[in-house]
Coordinates of C-alpha atoms in Angstrom, one line a residue:
M13 CA -136.9 107.9 -61.7
T14 CA -133.3 109.0 -63.0
H15 CA -130.0 110.1 -61.9
V16 CA -127.9 112.5 -62.9
T17 CA -124.7 111.7 -62.4
E18 CA -122.4 115.2 -63.1
H19 CA -118.4 113.8 -64.2
P20 CA -115.9 114.6 -61.8
L21 CA -113.9 116.7 -64.1
V22 CA -116.6 119.3 -63.4
Q23 CA -116.0 119.2 -59.6
G24 CA -112.7 118.8 -60.0
G25 CA -111.3 116.2 -60.4
R26 CA -108.2 114.2 -60.0
S27 CA -106.8 115.2 -63.7
A28 CA -107.8 118.6 -63.0
A29 CA -105.3 118.3 -59.9
L30 CA -102.9 116.8 -61.3
A31 CA -103.4 120.3 -63.8
T32 CA -103.1 122.4 -60.9
A33 CA -100.1 120.5 -59.2
C34 CA -98.1 120.5 -62.6
V35 CA -98.7 124.3 -62.8
R36 CA -97.2 125.0 -59.0
G37 CA -93.8 123.6 -60.4
G38 CA -94.3 125.1 -63.1
V39 CA -95.0 128.9 -61.0
A40 CA -92.0 127.9 -58.4
A41 CA -89.3 126.6 -61.0
G42 CA -90.3 131.0 -62.6
L43 CA -90.2 132.7 -59.2
G44 CA -86.8 131.8 -58.4
L45 CA -85.5 132.5 -61.9
G46 CA -87.4 135.6 -61.5
A47 CA -85.6 136.6 -58.7
L48 CA -82.4 135.8 -59.7
A49 CA -82.8 137.7 -63.4
V50 CA -83.8 140.8 -61.7
L51 CA -80.7 140.9 -59.8
V52 CA -78.4 140.1 -62.4
I53 CA -80.4 142.8 -64.4
A54 CA -80.5 145.2 -61.3
A55 CA -76.5 144.8 -61.3
W56 CA -76.2 145.4 -65.1
I57 CA -77.9 148.4 -64.7
S58 CA -76.1 150.1 -62.3
S59 CA -72.8 148.7 -63.5
P60 CA -71.4 151.7 -65.2
Y61 CA -69.2 149.6 -67.6
P62 CA -71.6 146.7 -68.9
D63 CA -69.9 144.4 -70.6
S64 CA -73.2 142.8 -73.1
G65 CA -76.4 143.5 -72.5
A66 CA -79.8 142.7 -71.1
G67 CA -79.4 139.3 -73.2
G68 CA -76.2 138.7 -71.8
A69 CA -77.6 139.3 -68.2
L70 CA -80.4 137.2 -68.7
H71 CA -78.0 134.6 -69.6
L72 CA -75.7 134.7 -66.3
A73 CA -79.1 134.8 -64.8
A74 CA -80.2 131.0 -66.4
G75 CA -76.5 130.3 -65.4
L76 CA -76.7 131.1 -62.1
W77 CA -80.1 129.7 -61.7
L78 CA -78.8 126.8 -62.8
L79 CA -75.7 126.5 -61.1
A80 CA -77.8 126.9 -58.0
H81 CA -79.1 123.5 -58.9
G82 CA -75.7 121.8 -58.8
V83 CA -75.2 122.1 -62.9
D84 CA -71.5 122.4 -64.2
L85 CA -71.5 125.7 -66.2
V86 CA -68.7 125.6 -68.9
R87 CA -67.1 129.2 -69.5
T88 CA -66.3 129.9 -72.9
D89 CA -65.0 133.3 -73.0
T90 CA -61.5 132.5 -71.6
L91 CA -58.3 134.0 -72.0
S92 CA -57.2 130.7 -73.4
G93 CA -60.0 130.2 -75.8
L94 CA -60.3 126.6 -74.1
P95 CA -63.8 126.1 -72.5
A96 CA -63.2 125.7 -68.8
P97 CA -66.1 124.0 -66.8
L98 CA -67.8 126.3 -63.0
G99 CA -68.9 123.6 -61.0
V100 CA -68.4 125.3 -57.1
V101 CA -72.2 126.4 -56.2
P102 CA -73.0 129.3 -54.0
M103 CA -74.8 127.5 -51.8
L104 CA -77.0 129.9 -50.0
L105 CA -78.1 130.5 -53.6
V106 CA -79.7 126.9 -53.1
A107 CA -82.3 128.2 -50.5
L108 CA -84.4 129.8 -52.9
P109 CA -85.1 127.3 -55.3
V110 CA -85.3 124.6 -53.0
W111 CA -87.8 126.2 -51.0
L112 CA -90.1 126.9 -53.8
V113 CA -90.3 123.2 -54.3
H114 CA -90.4 122.2 -51.2
R115 CA -94.0 124.8 -50.4
A116 CA -95.5 123.9 -53.8
A117 CA -95.5 120.4 -53.2
R118 CA -96.4 120.9 -49.3
D119 CA -99.2 123.7 -50.6
T120 CA -100.5 120.4 -53.0
L121 CA -101.4 118.1 -50.4
D122 CA -102.5 120.4 -47.7
T123 CA -106.2 120.3 -47.9
S124 CA -106.6 122.0 -44.8
D125 CA -108.6 125.0 -46.3
G126 CA -111.6 122.8 -46.3
G127 CA -111.4 122.7 -50.5
D128 CA -113.6 120.6 -51.9
R129 CA -110.6 119.1 -54.1
P130 CA -109.9 115.4 -54.3
R131 CA -106.3 114.8 -52.2
L132 CA -103.5 113.4 -54.4
S133 CA -101.7 110.4 -53.7
T134 CA -97.6 111.6 -52.5
G135 CA -96.0 109.6 -55.5
A136 CA -98.6 111.6 -57.8
A137 CA -98.6 115.0 -55.9
V138 CA -94.2 115.0 -55.9
A139 CA -94.1 114.0 -59.7
A140 CA -96.3 116.2 -60.5
V141 CA -95.1 119.3 -58.7
A142 CA -91.6 118.2 -60.1
G143 CA -92.7 117.2 -63.2
G144 CA -93.6 120.9 -64.0
Y145 CA -90.4 122.2 -62.0
L146 CA -88.6 120.4 -64.7
L147 CA -90.3 121.5 -67.8
V148 CA -89.0 125.1 -67.2
A149 CA -85.8 124.0 -66.2
A150 CA -85.2 122.2 -69.4
A151 CA -85.9 125.2 -71.3
T152 CA -84.0 127.0 -69.3
V153 CA -80.9 124.7 -69.7
A154 CA -82.2 125.0 -73.6
Y155 CA -81.8 128.7 -73.6
S156 CA -78.6 129.2 -71.8
G157 CA -76.9 127.2 -74.4
S158 CA -77.2 130.1 -76.6
G159 CA -74.9 132.1 -74.1
P160 CA -71.8 132.3 -72.3
L161 CA -72.1 130.3 -69.3
P162 CA -74.5 126.8 -70.9
A163 CA -75.1 124.0 -68.5
D164 CA -73.1 120.6 -68.7
L165 CA -75.4 118.4 -69.8
I166 CA -74.5 115.3 -68.1
T167 CA -74.7 116.8 -64.4
A168 CA -77.8 118.4 -65.9
G169 CA -79.3 115.5 -66.0
L170 CA -77.9 114.0 -63.1
W171 CA -77.9 116.7 -60.4
L172 CA -81.4 118.9 -61.5
P173 CA -84.1 115.8 -61.1
A174 CA -82.3 114.7 -58.2
V175 CA -82.2 118.0 -56.3
V176 CA -86.1 119.4 -57.9
V177 CA -87.8 115.8 -56.8
G178 CA -85.8 115.4 -53.2
A179 CA -87.2 119.1 -52.8
A180 CA -90.7 118.0 -53.2
G181 CA -90.1 115.0 -51.0
T182 CA -89.4 116.8 -48.1
G183 CA -92.4 119.4 -49.2
A184 CA -94.7 115.6 -49.0
W185 CA -93.3 115.0 -45.9
T186 CA -94.3 117.8 -44.1
A187 CA -97.8 118.1 -45.1
L188 CA -97.9 114.4 -43.9
G189 CA -96.7 116.3 -40.4
R190 CA -93.2 114.6 -40.7
P191 CA -93.7 111.3 -39.9
L192 CA -90.6 109.4 -38.8
P193 CA -90.4 105.5 -39.4
G194 CA -92.1 103.3 -37.0
Q195 CA -89.0 101.0 -36.3
R196 CA -87.4 103.0 -33.2
Q197 CA -84.3 102.2 -34.2
A198 CA -85.0 104.3 -37.8
A199 CA -85.9 107.1 -36.2
A200 CA -83.2 107.2 -33.3
A201 CA -80.9 106.8 -36.0
L202 CA -82.4 109.4 -38.1
R203 CA -82.5 112.2 -35.4
A204 CA -79.0 111.1 -34.7
V205 CA -78.0 112.3 -38.1
G206 CA -79.8 115.4 -38.3
L207 CA -78.2 116.5 -34.5
G208 CA -74.2 115.1 -35.6
L209 CA -75.0 116.7 -39.7
V210 CA -76.3 120.3 -37.8
T211 CA -73.4 120.3 -35.1
L212 CA -70.8 119.4 -37.7
V213 CA -71.0 122.5 -39.8
G214 CA -72.6 125.0 -37.0
G215 CA -68.5 123.7 -36.4
G216 CA -66.8 124.1 -39.6
A217 CA -68.6 127.4 -39.9
V218 CA -67.2 128.1 -36.3
A219 CA -63.8 127.4 -37.3
A220 CA -64.1 129.1 -40.3
A221 CA -64.9 132.6 -38.8
V222 CA -62.6 132.3 -36.1
S223 CA -59.6 131.8 -39.5
L224 CA -61.3 134.7 -40.8
A225 CA -61.0 136.8 -37.8
L226 CA -57.4 135.8 -37.6
H227 CA -56.8 136.8 -41.2
A228 CA -58.8 139.9 -41.3
R229 CA -56.2 142.1 -42.9
Q230 CA -55.8 139.5 -45.8
A231 CA -59.9 139.1 -46.5
Q232 CA -60.1 143.3 -46.6
A233 CA -56.7 143.4 -49.2
A234 CA -58.3 141.0 -51.4
Y235 CA -61.7 143.0 -50.8
T236 CA -60.5 146.0 -51.6
G237 CA -58.5 144.7 -55.3
L238 CA -61.7 143.3 -56.5
V239 CA -64.3 146.0 -55.7
G240 CA -64.3 149.4 -58.2
E241 CA -67.2 151.0 -58.3
W242 CA -70.4 150.9 -55.5
S243 CA -72.1 148.3 -57.4
G244 CA -69.1 146.0 -57.8
S245 CA -68.8 146.3 -54.1
V246 CA -72.1 144.9 -53.8
T247 CA -71.6 142.1 -56.4
V248 CA -68.7 141.4 -54.3
L249 CA -70.7 141.7 -51.0
L250 CA -73.7 139.1 -52.1
L251 CA -70.9 136.3 -53.6
V252 CA -69.4 136.7 -50.5
L253 CA -72.8 136.0 -48.5
A254 CA -74.1 133.2 -51.1
L255 CA -70.8 131.3 -50.3
L256 CA -70.8 131.5 -46.3
P257 CA -72.4 128.0 -46.9
N258 CA -69.8 126.3 -48.3
M259 CA -66.9 128.1 -46.2
A260 CA -68.7 126.7 -43.5
V261 CA -68.8 122.8 -45.0
W262 CA -65.0 123.5 -45.3
G263 CA -63.8 124.3 -41.8
A264 CA -66.2 121.0 -41.2
A265 CA -63.9 119.0 -43.9
Y266 CA -60.9 120.6 -42.1
G267 CA -61.9 119.6 -39.0
L268 CA -62.9 116.1 -40.4
G269 CA -59.1 115.4 -41.4
P270 CA -58.9 114.8 -45.0
G271 CA -59.1 118.7 -45.3
F272 CA -59.4 120.0 -48.7
T273 CA -57.6 120.7 -52.2
L274 CA -56.4 124.0 -53.6
G275 CA -55.8 122.8 -56.7
T276 CA -54.4 119.6 -58.0
G277 CA -50.9 120.0 -56.6
A278 CA -51.9 121.3 -52.4
M279 CA -54.2 120.1 -49.3
A280 CA -54.9 121.7 -46.0
T281 CA -55.1 119.9 -43.7
P282 CA -54.5 119.9 -40.0
L283 CA -51.2 118.6 -39.8
G284 CA -50.4 121.9 -42.5
L285 CA -50.8 122.7 -46.2
A286 CA -48.6 120.5 -48.0
G287 CA -48.0 121.6 -52.0
D288 CA -48.3 124.4 -53.7
P289 CA -51.7 126.0 -53.8
A290 CA -53.1 127.9 -56.6
V291 CA -55.9 130.2 -54.7
P292 CA -57.3 133.0 -57.0
P293 CA -57.6 136.7 -54.8
F294 CA -60.8 136.1 -53.0
P295 CA -61.8 137.9 -49.7
L296 CA -63.1 134.2 -48.2
L297 CA -59.9 132.4 -49.3
A298 CA -57.7 134.9 -47.5
A299 CA -59.0 132.4 -44.3
L300 CA -56.9 129.5 -45.7
P301 CA -54.0 128.3 -43.1
A302 CA -50.6 129.2 -44.0
E303 CA -48.0 127.4 -45.6
G304 CA -46.1 124.8 -43.7
R305 CA -46.5 121.9 -40.0
G306 CA -49.7 122.9 -38.4
T307 CA -50.0 124.2 -35.0
W308 CA -52.2 123.6 -31.4
L309 CA -54.6 126.1 -33.4
H310 CA -54.9 123.8 -36.2
W311 CA -55.7 120.7 -34.6
A312 CA -58.2 122.4 -32.3
V313 CA -60.5 122.0 -34.5
V314 CA -60.4 118.1 -34.4
A315 CA -62.9 118.7 -31.3
V316 CA -65.4 119.6 -34.3
P317 CA -66.2 116.0 -35.5
L318 CA -65.6 114.7 -31.8
A319 CA -67.7 117.4 -30.3
A320 CA -70.7 116.0 -33.6
A321 CA -69.9 111.8 -33.3
V322 CA -70.4 112.5 -29.3
L323 CA -73.4 113.9 -29.2
Q324 CA -75.1 111.7 -32.1
G325 CA -74.1 108.8 -30.0
R326 CA -75.5 110.3 -27.0
R327 CA -78.7 110.4 -29.1
V328 CA -78.9 106.6 -29.9
G329 CA -77.9 106.2 -26.4
R330 CA -80.4 108.1 -24.4
S331 CA -83.0 106.1 -27.3
A332 CA -82.1 102.7 -26.2
G333 CA -84.1 102.3 -23.2
N334 CA -84.7 98.6 -23.1
W335 CA -82.7 97.5 -27.0
T336 CA -79.8 94.9 -26.8
A337 CA -76.4 96.2 -27.0
R338 CA -76.6 94.8 -30.6
D339 CA -79.3 96.6 -31.6
T340 CA -77.9 100.2 -29.5
S341 CA -75.0 99.6 -32.3
L342 CA -75.9 98.7 -35.2
T343 CA -78.3 102.1 -34.6
A344 CA -75.0 104.0 -34.3
L345 CA -74.0 103.0 -37.0
G346 CA -76.3 103.4 -39.5
A347 CA -76.6 107.0 -37.8
A348 CA -73.0 107.4 -38.7
W349 CA -73.1 106.1 -42.2
G350 CA -76.0 108.5 -42.9
C351 CA -73.9 111.0 -41.4
G352 CA -71.6 110.3 -43.4
A353 CA -74.5 110.1 -46.5
A354 CA -75.1 114.0 -46.3
V355 CA -71.8 115.4 -45.5
A356 CA -70.7 113.5 -49.0
V357 CA -73.4 115.9 -50.6
L358 CA -72.4 118.7 -48.8
A359 CA -68.6 117.8 -49.8
G360 CA -69.6 117.5 -53.2
A361 CA -71.7 120.1 -53.4
A362 CA -69.4 122.7 -52.0
G363 CA -66.4 122.3 -54.2
G364 CA -65.5 121.1 -57.7
P365 CA -63.6 122.4 -60.5
L366 CA -63.4 126.2 -61.4
G367 CA -61.0 125.1 -64.5
T368 CA -58.8 123.4 -66.0
G369 CA -55.3 122.2 -65.1
R370 CA -54.0 123.5 -61.3
L371 CA -57.6 124.2 -60.8
A372 CA -59.9 120.9 -61.9
A373 CA -59.6 119.9 -58.2
F374 CA -61.1 122.0 -55.5
G375 CA -62.3 122.0 -51.9
P376 CA -63.4 119.1 -50.4
V377 CA -63.1 115.2 -52.2
W378 CA -66.3 114.1 -51.2
W379 CA -65.9 110.5 -50.8
Q380 CA -63.6 111.8 -48.2
A381 CA -65.3 113.5 -46.5
G382 CA -68.2 111.1 -46.4
A383 CA -66.0 108.2 -45.4
A384 CA -64.0 110.7 -42.8
T385 CA -67.4 111.5 -41.0
V386 CA -68.4 107.5 -40.8
L387 CA -65.0 106.7 -39.2
W388 CA -65.7 109.0 -36.7
G389 CA -68.8 107.7 -36.1
A390 CA -68.4 104.2 -35.8
C391 CA -64.7 105.2 -33.3
V392 CA -66.4 107.1 -31.2
G393 CA -70.1 107.7 -31.2
V394 CA -70.7 103.3 -31.0
P395 CA -68.9 103.5 -27.7
V396 CA -70.7 106.0 -26.6
S397 CA -73.8 105.1 -27.3
L398 CA -72.9 102.1 -25.9
G399 CA -72.1 103.8 -22.9
V400 CA -75.1 105.8 -22.6
R401 CA -77.3 103.1 -22.8
A402 CA -75.4 100.8 -20.0
W403 CA -75.4 104.4 -17.5
G404 CA -79.4 104.7 -18.1
R405 CA -80.1 101.9 -17.7
R406 CA -78.1 101.6 -14.5
A407 CA -79.9 105.0 -13.4
L408 CA -83.3 104.2 -14.5
R409 CA -82.6 100.0 -12.0
P410 CA -84.6 100.4 -9.3
K411 CA -83.2 99.8 -6.1
R412 CA -83.9 96.0 -4.7
K413 CA -86.6 96.6 -1.8
Q414 CA -84.9 94.5 1.1
K415 CA -86.8 91.4 2.2
Q416 CA -89.2 92.1 5.4
K417 CA -89.0 89.1 7.6
P418 CA -92.5 87.6 8.6
V419 CA -93.5 88.5 11.7
S420 CA -94.2 85.1 13.3
V421 CA -96.1 84.9 16.6
S422 CA -94.8 82.0 19.1
V423 CA -97.8 80.3 20.8
S424 CA -96.8 78.5 22.7
V425 CA -100.3 76.0 25.0
V426 CA -100.3 74.8 28.0
A427 CA -99.7 71.2 27.6
G428 CA -100.7 68.7 30.3
A429 CA -104.5 69.1 31.3
E430 CA -105.4 71.2 28.3
S431 CA -103.7 69.5 25.6
G432 CA -101.7 65.8 27.2
A433 CA -98.7 65.4 28.0
V434 CA -96.3 63.3 25.5
S435 CA -94.4 60.1 27.0
G436 CA -91.6 61.4 28.6
A437 CA -92.3 65.1 29.3
T438 CA -92.8 65.7 32.8
D439 CA -92.7 70.0 32.9
A440 CA -95.9 71.3 31.0
P441 CA -94.3 75.6 29.1
A442 CA -96.1 78.3 30.9
P443 CA -98.7 80.4 28.1
S444 CA -96.8 82.8 26.1
P445 CA -97.3 86.4 26.5
A446 CA -98.5 86.4 22.5
L447 CA -101.6 84.2 23.0
S448 CA -102.7 85.5 26.7
S449 CA -103.1 89.0 24.9
V450 CA -105.0 87.6 22.4
P451 CA -109.3 87.4 23.1
A452 CA -110.5 83.4 23.6
A453 CA -111.8 83.4 20.6
L454 CA -108.6 83.8 18.1
K455 CA -106.8 81.9 21.4
G456 CA -108.6 78.8 19.8
L457 CA -108.3 79.4 16.0
L458 CA -104.1 79.5 17.6
S459 CA -104.4 76.9 19.2
G460 CA -105.6 75.3 16.5
L461 CA -103.4 76.7 13.7
V462 CA -99.9 75.8 16.1
P463 CA -99.8 72.7 18.0
A464 CA -97.6 72.1 21.2
P465 CA -94.6 72.0 21.3
G466 CA -94.0 68.1 21.2
A467 CA -97.4 66.6 20.0
V468 CA -97.2 64.1 17.0
S469 CA -99.2 65.5 13.8
P470 CA -102.0 63.0 13.0
P471 CA -100.9 60.5 10.4
A472 CA -101.3 61.6 6.9
P473 CA -102.8 59.3 4.0
G474 CA -101.0 56.9 3.4
A475 CA -98.6 57.1 6.4
P476 CA -98.0 53.9 8.4
G477 CA -101.1 53.8 10.7
A478 CA -102.0 53.7 14.4
G479 CA -100.6 50.4 15.8
Q480 CA -97.0 51.1 14.2
T481 CA -94.4 53.2 16.4
Q482 CA -93.5 57.0 15.1
P483 CA -90.0 58.7 15.7
H484 CA -90.8 61.6 18.5
P485 CA -88.4 65.3 18.4
S486 CA -87.2 64.9 21.6
G487 CA -86.3 60.8 21.1
T488 CA -89.0 59.6 22.5
V489 CA -90.8 56.3 21.4
P490 CA -94.5 57.0 22.0
E491 CA -96.4 53.5 22.8
P492 CA -99.3 52.4 20.3
A493 CA -103.0 52.7 20.7
R494 CA -104.3 49.8 21.8
A495 CA -107.6 48.3 20.0
G496 CA -110.5 49.2 21.8
S497 CA -109.1 51.8 23.6
D498 CA -110.3 55.6 23.6
P499 CA -109.5 57.2 19.9
G500 CA -109.2 60.8 21.9
S501 CA -106.9 59.3 25.0
G502 CA -103.9 57.5 25.1
P503 CA -100.3 58.5 24.9
G504 CA -98.5 59.7 21.6
I505 CA -102.7 61.2 20.7
D506 CA -103.7 64.3 21.8
P507 CA -107.0 64.5 23.4
D508 CA -109.8 66.7 23.2
P509 CA -111.5 67.2 25.3
D510 CA -113.3 70.7 25.1
G511 CA -114.8 69.0 21.6
D512 CA -113.6 72.9 20.1
R513 CA -110.6 71.9 18.7
Y514 CA -110.2 69.7 16.8
G515 CA -112.0 66.8 14.9
D516 CA -115.0 65.4 16.2
P517 CA -116.6 68.0 18.4
Y518 CA -117.9 65.2 20.7
G519 CA -115.1 64.4 22.4
G520 CA -113.4 62.3 19.3
G521 CA -109.5 63.1 18.8
Y522 CA -108.5 63.4 14.8
T523 CA -111.6 61.5 13.6
D524 CA -113.5 63.0 10.4
P525 CA -117.3 63.4 11.5
Y526 CA -118.2 63.2 8.0
D527 CA -116.4 60.2 7.3
D528 CA -114.0 61.6 4.1
S529 CA -110.7 59.3 3.9
G530 CA -109.2 62.7 2.0
F531 CA -109.4 64.2 5.7
E532 CA -107.0 66.0 7.2
P533 CA -107.3 68.3 10.4
Y534 CA -105.5 71.1 9.1
D535 CA -107.5 71.6 5.8
Y536 CA -110.1 73.8 7.6
L537 CA -109.7 76.8 9.7
P538 CA -112.2 75.5 12.7
A539 CA -113.8 79.2 14.4
A540 CA -114.3 78.2 18.7
W541 CA -116.9 80.9 19.0
E542 CA -119.5 79.2 16.6
P543 CA -121.6 76.6 17.6
A544 CA -121.1 73.3 16.4
S545 CA -124.2 71.2 14.7
P546 CA -124.5 68.6 15.9
P547 CA -123.6 65.3 13.7
P548 CA -127.1 63.8 12.3
P549 CA -129.1 60.5 14.6
V550 CA -128.0 57.2 13.5
P551 CA -130.7 55.0 12.8
P552 CA -130.4 51.8 15.3
A553 CA -128.6 48.6 13.7
P554 CA -131.3 45.9 12.8
S555 CA -132.1 43.3 15.8
A556 CA -130.4 39.8 14.3
D557 CA -134.2 38.2 15.1

């Protein structure tokens, strides 16, 4: 019989899946570029005085799309004729291309639709989607070189692949169910990084919004001076919206301590604004603090990184259930370093050059903002994590239960006629009420377990024999047993007339009926209600004759 085997490509094999993922990446790049092109062309059409034709609008759209990936642009139409860099990224523009790459990678690894297509590995899917996206990006970089805003090749080779691969990686992570590292410390550190970053950026946004509200008149005057026709108003408004995330990062950097630069010769910190700022007229820049020393209102912004560090440390401390203090400290320190790295990336994207000369540095300095974040996390987050850990262990420590004292039953055995009087004892104690209230069977059991006061315990194996004198607790020295006397009688030995409590049931003292050398009278619990079986008959000794 001949088996027919189909080629994998016929049913959509690995090569077809890679090609599909590559196409997904290219489509994601095209959608983002097309969306920006539509906005720019609409603004060009509505403008009453367009400076260039449709080609210029398309070049501007390509430049804005590359700027959204962190690529610096170079302005060639300056008043001095010298090219000037443009490196401040409107961070809201980053959301669209990053989301498109994220979705493309997620859909590539998502097989919930029940199709028969093979599933690619995570690395292959990320590489295929990023490769298709970067092919379109490379064509866009080449196209922008002939326009008024060409892309800087160095930043295009560094930031563009990093942003695309990072977005594709997050999409693959989402498709896999957003797993965290198996080590509990690493997972707790990542959660703390997210919480601290959100708190820091959110607090910066609140601080910037409050400052903008306090300088509302200056912001309105700057907005009125920039706009002309209604199309200009819409364009400036869209640019303000695109720069709102940058404003939040600036506020966070201001609260961290290093602040931000307003040109190469000015620095704004909570302590005050020092230097000669070079500030272009723009509505959002009206929220900058006035020159001079800072007031208590400026110092209050320090509460933002303080709250972020406290929440970050609290998150780590609550996760440290049975960790050691060393592991907790290292986890909190790792969270501080992770949050510092994220803040450094955001600060680098929120700031950058706006030209040459004094505008070569504008916005937060990435390494200063990152270092300040790590310092806040180490000085505040680590002690807070240790304190929360200690408090949690104190709260979860079970209360020690009070030891219950064992209930002892005091049983007094009537000495004298029943158990034999010890030498030197004259008065026999009365029976205990505890023993008198129990049944007769249990009384026999308790009487066998608890010897009478003054009674002498039987000699253990290896102890001195019957012929040796044993000390008595009362100070009386009992007489040794005489040879040939009854083993169940005599001073110093508790006789057993009933034969149902100790030893031999037929009247012997502490004798072993089974002739066991290791016999001890308390190794077993005798029962008075069980009839004792008679010993086996002893055959008569043979006569001498």
